CSV table of C-alpha atoms in Angstrom, one decimal:
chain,number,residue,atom,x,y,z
A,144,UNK,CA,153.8,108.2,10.7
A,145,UNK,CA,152.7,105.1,8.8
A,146,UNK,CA,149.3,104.2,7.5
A,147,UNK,CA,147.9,101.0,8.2
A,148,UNK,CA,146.3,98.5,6.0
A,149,UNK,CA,143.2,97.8,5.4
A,150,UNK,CA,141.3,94.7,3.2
A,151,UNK,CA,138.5,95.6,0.9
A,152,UNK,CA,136.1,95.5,-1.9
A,153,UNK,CA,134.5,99.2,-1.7
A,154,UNK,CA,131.6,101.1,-3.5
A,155,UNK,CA,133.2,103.6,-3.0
A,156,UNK,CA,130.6,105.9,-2.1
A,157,UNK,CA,132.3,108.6,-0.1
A,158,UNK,CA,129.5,111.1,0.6
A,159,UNK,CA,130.6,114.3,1.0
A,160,UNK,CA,131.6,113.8,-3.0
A,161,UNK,CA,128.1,112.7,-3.8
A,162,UNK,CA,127.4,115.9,-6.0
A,163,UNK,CA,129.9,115.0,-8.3
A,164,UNK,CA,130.0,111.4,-8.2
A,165,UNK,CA,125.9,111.3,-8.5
A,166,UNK,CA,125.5,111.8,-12.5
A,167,UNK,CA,126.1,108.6,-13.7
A,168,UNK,CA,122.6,108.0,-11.8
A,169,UNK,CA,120.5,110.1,-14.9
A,170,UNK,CA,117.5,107.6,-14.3
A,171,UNK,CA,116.8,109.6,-11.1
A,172,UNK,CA,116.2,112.9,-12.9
A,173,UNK,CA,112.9,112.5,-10.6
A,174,UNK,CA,112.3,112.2,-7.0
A,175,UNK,CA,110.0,110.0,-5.7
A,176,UNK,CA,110.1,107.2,-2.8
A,177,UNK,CA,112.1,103.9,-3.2
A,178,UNK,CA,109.9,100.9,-4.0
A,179,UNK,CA,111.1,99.9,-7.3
A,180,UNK,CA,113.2,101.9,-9.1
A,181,UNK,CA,116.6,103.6,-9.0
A,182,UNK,CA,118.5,103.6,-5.6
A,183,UNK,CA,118.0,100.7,-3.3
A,184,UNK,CA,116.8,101.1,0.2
A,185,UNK,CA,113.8,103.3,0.3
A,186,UNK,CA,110.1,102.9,1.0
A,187,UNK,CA,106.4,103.4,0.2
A,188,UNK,CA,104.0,105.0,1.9
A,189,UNK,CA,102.5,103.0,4.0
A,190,UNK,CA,98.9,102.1,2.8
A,191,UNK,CA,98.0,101.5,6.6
A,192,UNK,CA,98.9,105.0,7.8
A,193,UNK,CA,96.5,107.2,9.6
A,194,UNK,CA,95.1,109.7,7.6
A,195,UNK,CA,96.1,112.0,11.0
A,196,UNK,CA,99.7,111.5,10.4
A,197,UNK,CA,101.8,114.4,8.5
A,198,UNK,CA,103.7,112.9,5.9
A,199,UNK,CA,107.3,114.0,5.8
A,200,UNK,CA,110.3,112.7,3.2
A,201,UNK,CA,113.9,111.6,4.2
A,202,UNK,CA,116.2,111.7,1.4
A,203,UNK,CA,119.2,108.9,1.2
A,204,UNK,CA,122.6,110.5,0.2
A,205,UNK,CA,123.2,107.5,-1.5
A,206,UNK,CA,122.6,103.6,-1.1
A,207,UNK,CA,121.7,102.8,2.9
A,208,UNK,CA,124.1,101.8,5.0
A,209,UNK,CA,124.5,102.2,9.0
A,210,UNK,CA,124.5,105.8,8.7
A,211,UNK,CA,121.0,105.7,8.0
A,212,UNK,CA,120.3,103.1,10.5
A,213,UNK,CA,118.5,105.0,13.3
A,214,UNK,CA,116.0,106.2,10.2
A,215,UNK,CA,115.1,102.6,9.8
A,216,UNK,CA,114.8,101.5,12.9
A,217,UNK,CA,112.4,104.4,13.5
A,218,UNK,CA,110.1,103.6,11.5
A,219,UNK,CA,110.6,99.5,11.9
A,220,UNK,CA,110.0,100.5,15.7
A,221,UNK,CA,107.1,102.7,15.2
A,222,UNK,CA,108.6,105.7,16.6
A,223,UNK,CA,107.1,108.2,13.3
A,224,UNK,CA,103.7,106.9,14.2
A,225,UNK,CA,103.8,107.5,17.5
A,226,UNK,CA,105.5,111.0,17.2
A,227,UNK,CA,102.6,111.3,14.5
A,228,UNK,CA,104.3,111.5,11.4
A,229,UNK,CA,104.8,109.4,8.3
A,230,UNK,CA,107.9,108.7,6.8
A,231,UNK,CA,108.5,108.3,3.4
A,232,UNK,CA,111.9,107.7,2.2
A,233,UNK,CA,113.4,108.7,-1.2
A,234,UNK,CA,116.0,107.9,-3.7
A,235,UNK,CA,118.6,110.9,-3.9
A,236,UNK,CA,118.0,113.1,-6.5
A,237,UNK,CA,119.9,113.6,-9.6
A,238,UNK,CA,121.1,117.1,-8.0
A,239,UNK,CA,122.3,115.8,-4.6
A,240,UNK,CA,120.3,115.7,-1.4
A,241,UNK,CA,121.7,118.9,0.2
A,242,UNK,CA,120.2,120.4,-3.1
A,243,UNK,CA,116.5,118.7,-3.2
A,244,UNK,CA,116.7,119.9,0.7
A,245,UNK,CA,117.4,123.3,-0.4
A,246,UNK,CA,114.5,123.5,-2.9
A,247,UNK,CA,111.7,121.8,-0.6
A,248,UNK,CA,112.0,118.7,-2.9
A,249,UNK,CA,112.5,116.9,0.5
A,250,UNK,CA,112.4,117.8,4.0
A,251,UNK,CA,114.7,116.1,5.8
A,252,UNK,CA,118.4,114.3,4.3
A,253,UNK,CA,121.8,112.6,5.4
A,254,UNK,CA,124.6,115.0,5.0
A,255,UNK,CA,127.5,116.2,6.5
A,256,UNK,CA,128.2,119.4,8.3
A,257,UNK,CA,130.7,120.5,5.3
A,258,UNK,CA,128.1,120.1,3.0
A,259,UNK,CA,125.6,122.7,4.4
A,260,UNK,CA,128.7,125.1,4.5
A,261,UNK,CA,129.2,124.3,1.0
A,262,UNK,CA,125.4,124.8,0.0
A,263,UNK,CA,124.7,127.6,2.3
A,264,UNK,CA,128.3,129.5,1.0
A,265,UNK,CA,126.2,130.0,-2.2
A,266,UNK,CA,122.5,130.9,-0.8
A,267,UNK,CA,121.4,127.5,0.6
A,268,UNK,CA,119.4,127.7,3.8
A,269,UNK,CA,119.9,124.6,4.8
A,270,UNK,CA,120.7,123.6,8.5
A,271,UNK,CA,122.0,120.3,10.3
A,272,UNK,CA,119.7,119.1,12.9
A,273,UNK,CA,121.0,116.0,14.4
A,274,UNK,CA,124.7,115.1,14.1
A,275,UNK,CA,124.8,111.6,14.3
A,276,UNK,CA,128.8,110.8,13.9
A,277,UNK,CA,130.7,112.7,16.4
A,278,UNK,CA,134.3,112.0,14.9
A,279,UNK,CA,135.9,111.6,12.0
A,280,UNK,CA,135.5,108.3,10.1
A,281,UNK,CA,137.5,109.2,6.5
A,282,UNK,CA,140.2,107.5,5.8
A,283,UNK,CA,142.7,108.1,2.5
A,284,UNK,CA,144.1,105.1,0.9
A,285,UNK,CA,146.3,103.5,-1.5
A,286,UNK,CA,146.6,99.9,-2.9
A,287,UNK,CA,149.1,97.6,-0.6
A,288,UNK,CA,150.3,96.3,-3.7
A,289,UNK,CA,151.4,99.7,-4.4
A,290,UNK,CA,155.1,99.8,-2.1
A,291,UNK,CA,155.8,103.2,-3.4
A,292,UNK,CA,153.3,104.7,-0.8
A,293,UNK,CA,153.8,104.0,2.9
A,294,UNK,CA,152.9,107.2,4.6
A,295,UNK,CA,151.5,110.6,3.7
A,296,UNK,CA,154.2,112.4,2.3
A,297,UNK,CA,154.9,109.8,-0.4
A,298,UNK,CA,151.6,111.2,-2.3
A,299,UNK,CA,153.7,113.9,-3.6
A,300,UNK,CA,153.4,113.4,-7.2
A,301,UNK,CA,150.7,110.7,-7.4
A,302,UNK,CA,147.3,110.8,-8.8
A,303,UNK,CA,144.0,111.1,-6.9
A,304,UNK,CA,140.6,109.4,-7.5
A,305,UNK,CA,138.9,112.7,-6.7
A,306,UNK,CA,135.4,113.2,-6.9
A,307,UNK,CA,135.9,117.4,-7.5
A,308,UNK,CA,136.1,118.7,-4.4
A,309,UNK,CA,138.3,121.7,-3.3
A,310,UNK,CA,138.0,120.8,0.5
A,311,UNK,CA,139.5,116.9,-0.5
A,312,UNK,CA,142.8,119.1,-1.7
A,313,UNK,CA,142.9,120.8,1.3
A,314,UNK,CA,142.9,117.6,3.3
A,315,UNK,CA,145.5,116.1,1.2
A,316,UNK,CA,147.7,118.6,1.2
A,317,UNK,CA,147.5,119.4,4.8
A,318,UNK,CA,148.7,115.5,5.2
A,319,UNK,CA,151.4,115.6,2.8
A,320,UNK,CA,153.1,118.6,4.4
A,321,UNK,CA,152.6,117.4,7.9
A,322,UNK,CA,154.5,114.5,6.7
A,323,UNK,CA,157.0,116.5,5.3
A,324,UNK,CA,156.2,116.5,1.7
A,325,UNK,CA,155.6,119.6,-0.7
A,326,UNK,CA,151.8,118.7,-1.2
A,327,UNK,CA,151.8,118.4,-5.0
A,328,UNK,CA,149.4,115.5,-6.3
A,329,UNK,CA,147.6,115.0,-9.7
A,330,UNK,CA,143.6,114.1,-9.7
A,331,UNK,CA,141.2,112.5,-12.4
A,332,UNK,CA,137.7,112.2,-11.8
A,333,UNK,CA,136.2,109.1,-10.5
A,334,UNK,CA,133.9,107.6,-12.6
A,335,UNK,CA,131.4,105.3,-10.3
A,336,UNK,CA,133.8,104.1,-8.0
A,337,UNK,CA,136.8,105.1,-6.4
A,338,UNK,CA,138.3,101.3,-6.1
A,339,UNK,CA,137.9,100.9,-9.8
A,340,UNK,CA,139.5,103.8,-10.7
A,341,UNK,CA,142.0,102.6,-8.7
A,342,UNK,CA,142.8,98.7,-9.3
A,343,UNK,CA,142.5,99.9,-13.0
A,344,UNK,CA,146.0,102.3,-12.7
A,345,UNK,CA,144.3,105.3,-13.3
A,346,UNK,CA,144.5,106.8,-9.8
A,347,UNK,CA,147.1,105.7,-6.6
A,348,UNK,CA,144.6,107.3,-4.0
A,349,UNK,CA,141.1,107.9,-2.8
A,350,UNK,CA,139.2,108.7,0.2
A,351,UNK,CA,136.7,106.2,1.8
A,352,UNK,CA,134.9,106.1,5.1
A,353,UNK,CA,135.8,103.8,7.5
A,354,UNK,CA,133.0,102.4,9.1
A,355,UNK,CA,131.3,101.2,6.1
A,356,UNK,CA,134.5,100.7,3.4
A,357,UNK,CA,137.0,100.6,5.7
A,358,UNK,CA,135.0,97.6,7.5
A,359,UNK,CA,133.8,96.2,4.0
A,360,UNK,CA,137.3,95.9,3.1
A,361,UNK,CA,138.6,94.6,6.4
A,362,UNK,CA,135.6,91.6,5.5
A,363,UNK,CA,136.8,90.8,1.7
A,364,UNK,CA,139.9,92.3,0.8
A,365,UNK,CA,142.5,93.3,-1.1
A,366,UNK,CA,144.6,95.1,1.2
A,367,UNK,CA,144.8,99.2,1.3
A,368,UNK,CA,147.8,101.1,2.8
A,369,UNK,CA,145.2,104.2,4.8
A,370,UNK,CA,145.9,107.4,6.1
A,371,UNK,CA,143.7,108.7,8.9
A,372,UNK,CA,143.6,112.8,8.7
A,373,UNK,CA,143.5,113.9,12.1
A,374,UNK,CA,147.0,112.0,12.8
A,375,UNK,CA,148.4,114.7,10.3
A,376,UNK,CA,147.8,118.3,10.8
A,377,UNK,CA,144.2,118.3,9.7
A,378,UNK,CA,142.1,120.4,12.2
A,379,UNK,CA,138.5,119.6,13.5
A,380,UNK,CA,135.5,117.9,12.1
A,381,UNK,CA,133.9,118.8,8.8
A,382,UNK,CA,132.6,115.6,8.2
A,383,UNK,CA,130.3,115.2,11.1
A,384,UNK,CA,127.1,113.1,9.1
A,385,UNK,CA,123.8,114.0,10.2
A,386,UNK,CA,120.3,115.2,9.6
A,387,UNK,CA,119.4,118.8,7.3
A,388,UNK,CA,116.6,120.4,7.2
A,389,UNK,CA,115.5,123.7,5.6
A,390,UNK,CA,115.5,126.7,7.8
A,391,UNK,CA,111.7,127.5,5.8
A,392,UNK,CA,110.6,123.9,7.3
A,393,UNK,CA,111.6,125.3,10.9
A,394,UNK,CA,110.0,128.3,10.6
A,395,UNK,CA,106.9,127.2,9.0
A,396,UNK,CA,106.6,123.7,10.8
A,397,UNK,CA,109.0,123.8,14.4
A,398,UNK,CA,106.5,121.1,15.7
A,399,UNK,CA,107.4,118.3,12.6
A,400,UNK,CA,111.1,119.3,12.7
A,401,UNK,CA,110.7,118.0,16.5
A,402,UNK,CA,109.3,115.4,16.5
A,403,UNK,CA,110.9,114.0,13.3
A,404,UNK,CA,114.1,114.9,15.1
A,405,UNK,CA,113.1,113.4,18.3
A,406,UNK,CA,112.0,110.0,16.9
A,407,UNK,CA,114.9,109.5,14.8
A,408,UNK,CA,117.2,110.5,18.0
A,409,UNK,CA,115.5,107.7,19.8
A,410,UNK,CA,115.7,105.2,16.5
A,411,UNK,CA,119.9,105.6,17.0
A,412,UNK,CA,120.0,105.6,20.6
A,413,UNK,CA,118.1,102.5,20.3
A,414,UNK,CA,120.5,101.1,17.6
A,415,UNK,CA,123.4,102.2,19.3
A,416,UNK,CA,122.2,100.2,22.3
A,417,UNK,CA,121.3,96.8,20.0
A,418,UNK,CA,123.5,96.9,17.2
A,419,UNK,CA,123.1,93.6,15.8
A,420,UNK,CA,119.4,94.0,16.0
A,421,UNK,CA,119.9,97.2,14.4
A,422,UNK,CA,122.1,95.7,11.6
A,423,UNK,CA,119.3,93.3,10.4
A,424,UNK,CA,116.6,95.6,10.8
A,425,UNK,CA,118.8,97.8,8.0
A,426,UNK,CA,118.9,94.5,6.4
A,427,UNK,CA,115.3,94.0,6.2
A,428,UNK,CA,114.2,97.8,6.0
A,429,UNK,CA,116.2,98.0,2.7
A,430,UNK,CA,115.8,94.6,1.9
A,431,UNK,CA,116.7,96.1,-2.1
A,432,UNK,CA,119.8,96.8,-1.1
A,433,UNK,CA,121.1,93.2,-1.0
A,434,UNK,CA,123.1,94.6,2.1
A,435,UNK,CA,125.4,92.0,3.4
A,436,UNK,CA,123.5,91.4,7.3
A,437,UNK,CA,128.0,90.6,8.4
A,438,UNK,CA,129.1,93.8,7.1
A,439,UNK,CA,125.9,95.5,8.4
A,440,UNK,CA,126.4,94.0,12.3
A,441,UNK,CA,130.6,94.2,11.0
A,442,UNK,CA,129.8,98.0,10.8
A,443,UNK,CA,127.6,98.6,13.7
A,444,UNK,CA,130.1,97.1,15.9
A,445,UNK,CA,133.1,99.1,14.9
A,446,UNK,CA,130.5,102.2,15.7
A,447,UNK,CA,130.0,100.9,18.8
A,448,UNK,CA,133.6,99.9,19.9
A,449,UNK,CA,135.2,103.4,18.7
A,450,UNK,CA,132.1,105.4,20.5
A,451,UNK,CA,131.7,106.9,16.8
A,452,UNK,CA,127.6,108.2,18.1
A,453,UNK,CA,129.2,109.2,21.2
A,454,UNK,CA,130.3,108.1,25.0
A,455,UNK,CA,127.4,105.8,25.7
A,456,UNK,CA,128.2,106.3,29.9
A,457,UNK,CA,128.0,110.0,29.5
A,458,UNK,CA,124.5,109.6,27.1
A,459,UNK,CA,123.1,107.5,30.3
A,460,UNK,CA,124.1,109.8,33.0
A,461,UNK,CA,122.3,112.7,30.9
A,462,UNK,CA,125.8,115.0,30.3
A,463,UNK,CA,126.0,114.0,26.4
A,464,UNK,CA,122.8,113.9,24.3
A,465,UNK,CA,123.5,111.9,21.3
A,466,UNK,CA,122.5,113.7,18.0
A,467,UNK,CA,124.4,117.0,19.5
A,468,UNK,CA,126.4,119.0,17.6
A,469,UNK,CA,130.0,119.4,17.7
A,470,UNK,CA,130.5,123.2,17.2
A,471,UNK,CA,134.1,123.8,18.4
A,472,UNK,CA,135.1,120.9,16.4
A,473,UNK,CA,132.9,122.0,13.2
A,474,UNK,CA,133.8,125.6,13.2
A,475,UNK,CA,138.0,124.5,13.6
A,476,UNK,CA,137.5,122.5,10.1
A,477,UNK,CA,135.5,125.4,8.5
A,478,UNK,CA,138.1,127.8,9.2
A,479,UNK,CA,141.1,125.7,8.0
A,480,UNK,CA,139.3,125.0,5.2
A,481,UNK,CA,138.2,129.0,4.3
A,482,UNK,CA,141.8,130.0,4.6
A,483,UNK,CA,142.3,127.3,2.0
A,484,UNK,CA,139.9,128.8,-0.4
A,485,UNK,CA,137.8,126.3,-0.1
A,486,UNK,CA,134.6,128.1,-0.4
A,487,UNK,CA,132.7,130.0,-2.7
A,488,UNK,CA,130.0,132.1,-3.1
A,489,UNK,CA,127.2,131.6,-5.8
A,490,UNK,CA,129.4,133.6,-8.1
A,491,UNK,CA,132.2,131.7,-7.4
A,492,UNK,CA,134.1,134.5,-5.0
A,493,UNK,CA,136.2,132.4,-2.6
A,494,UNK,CA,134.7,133.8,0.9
A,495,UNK,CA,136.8,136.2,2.5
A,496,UNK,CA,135.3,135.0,5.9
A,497,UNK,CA,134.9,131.2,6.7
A,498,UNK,CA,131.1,129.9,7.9
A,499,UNK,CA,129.9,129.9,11.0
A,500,UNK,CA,129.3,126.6,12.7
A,501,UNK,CA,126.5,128.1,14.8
A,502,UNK,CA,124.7,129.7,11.3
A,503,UNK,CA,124.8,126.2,10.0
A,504,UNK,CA,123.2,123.8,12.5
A,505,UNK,CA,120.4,124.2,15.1
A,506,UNK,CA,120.2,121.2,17.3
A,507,UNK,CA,117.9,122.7,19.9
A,508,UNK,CA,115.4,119.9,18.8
A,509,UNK,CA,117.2,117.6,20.2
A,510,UNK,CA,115.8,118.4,23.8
């Protein structure tokens, strides 16, 4: 089955490769909240905040973008206030956000569902908490320019921008023998950016998500031959982006996980029901980021459109709550990516048995 193509200028921040991809950032060796430094996109404490609200931290996974919408709206909105919490939002850290998360360095972050098995696989407790994309977004592309790739299959032989990742070769080879191909591809490892690595001729592929750099590209070009997983043998959804917390926070503190939860449920179900609004209060939230306010209402739309948060019909007649977590879905990519070999322990013994789905995410606070 042929790809399509796509136009695009990426940076190419594909974020279940963030540990990898995340070194080049050595400034942020420290974390503290964005104001002025490092990563664009965070904030300050407030110097106006009631002494009687509990200060929590949100870690970015990397630069904002309308993943992180609903957090901004939130606090644009004054939902934290009024669920009597602070919000302070920080850079990543040097280590990855599923990491700081893991060591109490912050309390909540954006990752993915594959990224807590990963993390947890070697002693992690983290858990996702509010799954925010309910279908898979990744796309896996190759230059137009590049006529020798038209479909899956004719990555057989060709290099991959990869950011490290064992589950990545899974995918790819899943796709290329779907297609009929013998799943044999070489990688090098991206520097700071996938498209680079590309356009320079040192890689023919990468993976990108497409409701940020597949819409970027669709904005500015060039054009991209893409692959979409799911069209070719690959099972389920790993990559279901969301909120983590530490299972320690929701023991010690179930009341903060709530209502941190429950205020940044509301901050997406309003964005998902004013999406251009959203866009520019992302705009203005992380006004650092120089975020483009067309690629950010370009974005929110193709969210919208594709019902990437959810059915909005079945959210208002109270049979879907949006933040819920996909477990059927979640637990078909985990095992096709344990029989893989995919993951490891913390002594680097592939697991004999894949991870649960249900050990991995608690989205009771949803309700």
């Amino acid at each position: 089955m042929p790809g399509f193509t796509l136009s695009a200028r990426f940076a190419a921040r594909f974020r279940s490769r963030i540990i990898a991809s995340i070194a080049f950032l050595s400034a942020l060796v420290f974390v503290m909240p964005l104001g002025g430094c490092s990563l664009p996109g965070g904030s300050q404490a407030s110097s106006a905040s009631s002494s009687s609200l509990k200060t929590v931290t949100f870690m970015l996974d990397w630069a904002p973008d309308t993943n992180h919408v609903g957090v901004y709206v939130a606090k644009h909105q004054g939902l934290y206030e009024a669920a009597g919490i602070s919000v302070d939002v920080l850079a990543t850290s040097q280590a990855g956000a599923d990491q700081a998360v893991d060591a109490g360095s912050a309390d909540f972050a954006l990752s993915t569902l594959n990224n807590v098995a990963v993390a947890d696989s070697k002693g992690a407790q983290n858990k996702m908490v509010l799954d925010v994309q309910q279908k898979p977004s990744a796309v896996w592309c190759a230059l137009a320019s590049n006529t020798s790739i038209t479909r899956p299959r004719d990555l057989d032989g060709k290099i991959f921008a990869s950011f490290g990742s064992s589950e990545d070769d899974a995918v790819i080879r899943r796709m290329i023998q779907t297609d009929g191909g013998t799943g044999t591809f070489d990688k090098v490892m991206v520097g700071t950016s996938t498209f680079e690595t590309m356009t320079s001729g040192q890689a023919d592929f990468g993976g990108f998500y497409d409701t940020w750099e597949g819409v970027e590209s669709r904005l500015d070009g060039p054009a991209l031959t893409c692959f979409w997983e799911h069209d070719y043998g690959v099972p389920g959804n790993g990559q279901q982006i969301g909120i983590i917390t530490n299972q320690s926070l929701i023991d010690s503190d179930p009341d903060t996980v709530r209502a941190f939860v429950q205020a940044t449920k509301q901050g997406y179900e309003w964005a998902y029901a004013h999406p251009d609004d959203a866009a520019q209060i992302l705009v203005d939230e992380a006004a650092d980021a120089n975020i483009d306010i067309n690629l950010a209402k370009a974005s929110m739309k193709e969210i919208v459109d594709d019902q990437y948060w959810g059915d909005p019909d079945a959210m208002a007649n109270g049979s879907f709550t949006l933040g819920s977590l996909d477990y059927e879905a979640g637990q078909e990519w985990l095992d096709f990516q344990n029989e893989a070999g995919a993951y490891e322990d913390a002594d680097g013994n592939a697991l004999t048995t894949a991870p649960q789905a249900r050990d991995l995410a608690n989205d009771t606070f949803l309700k």
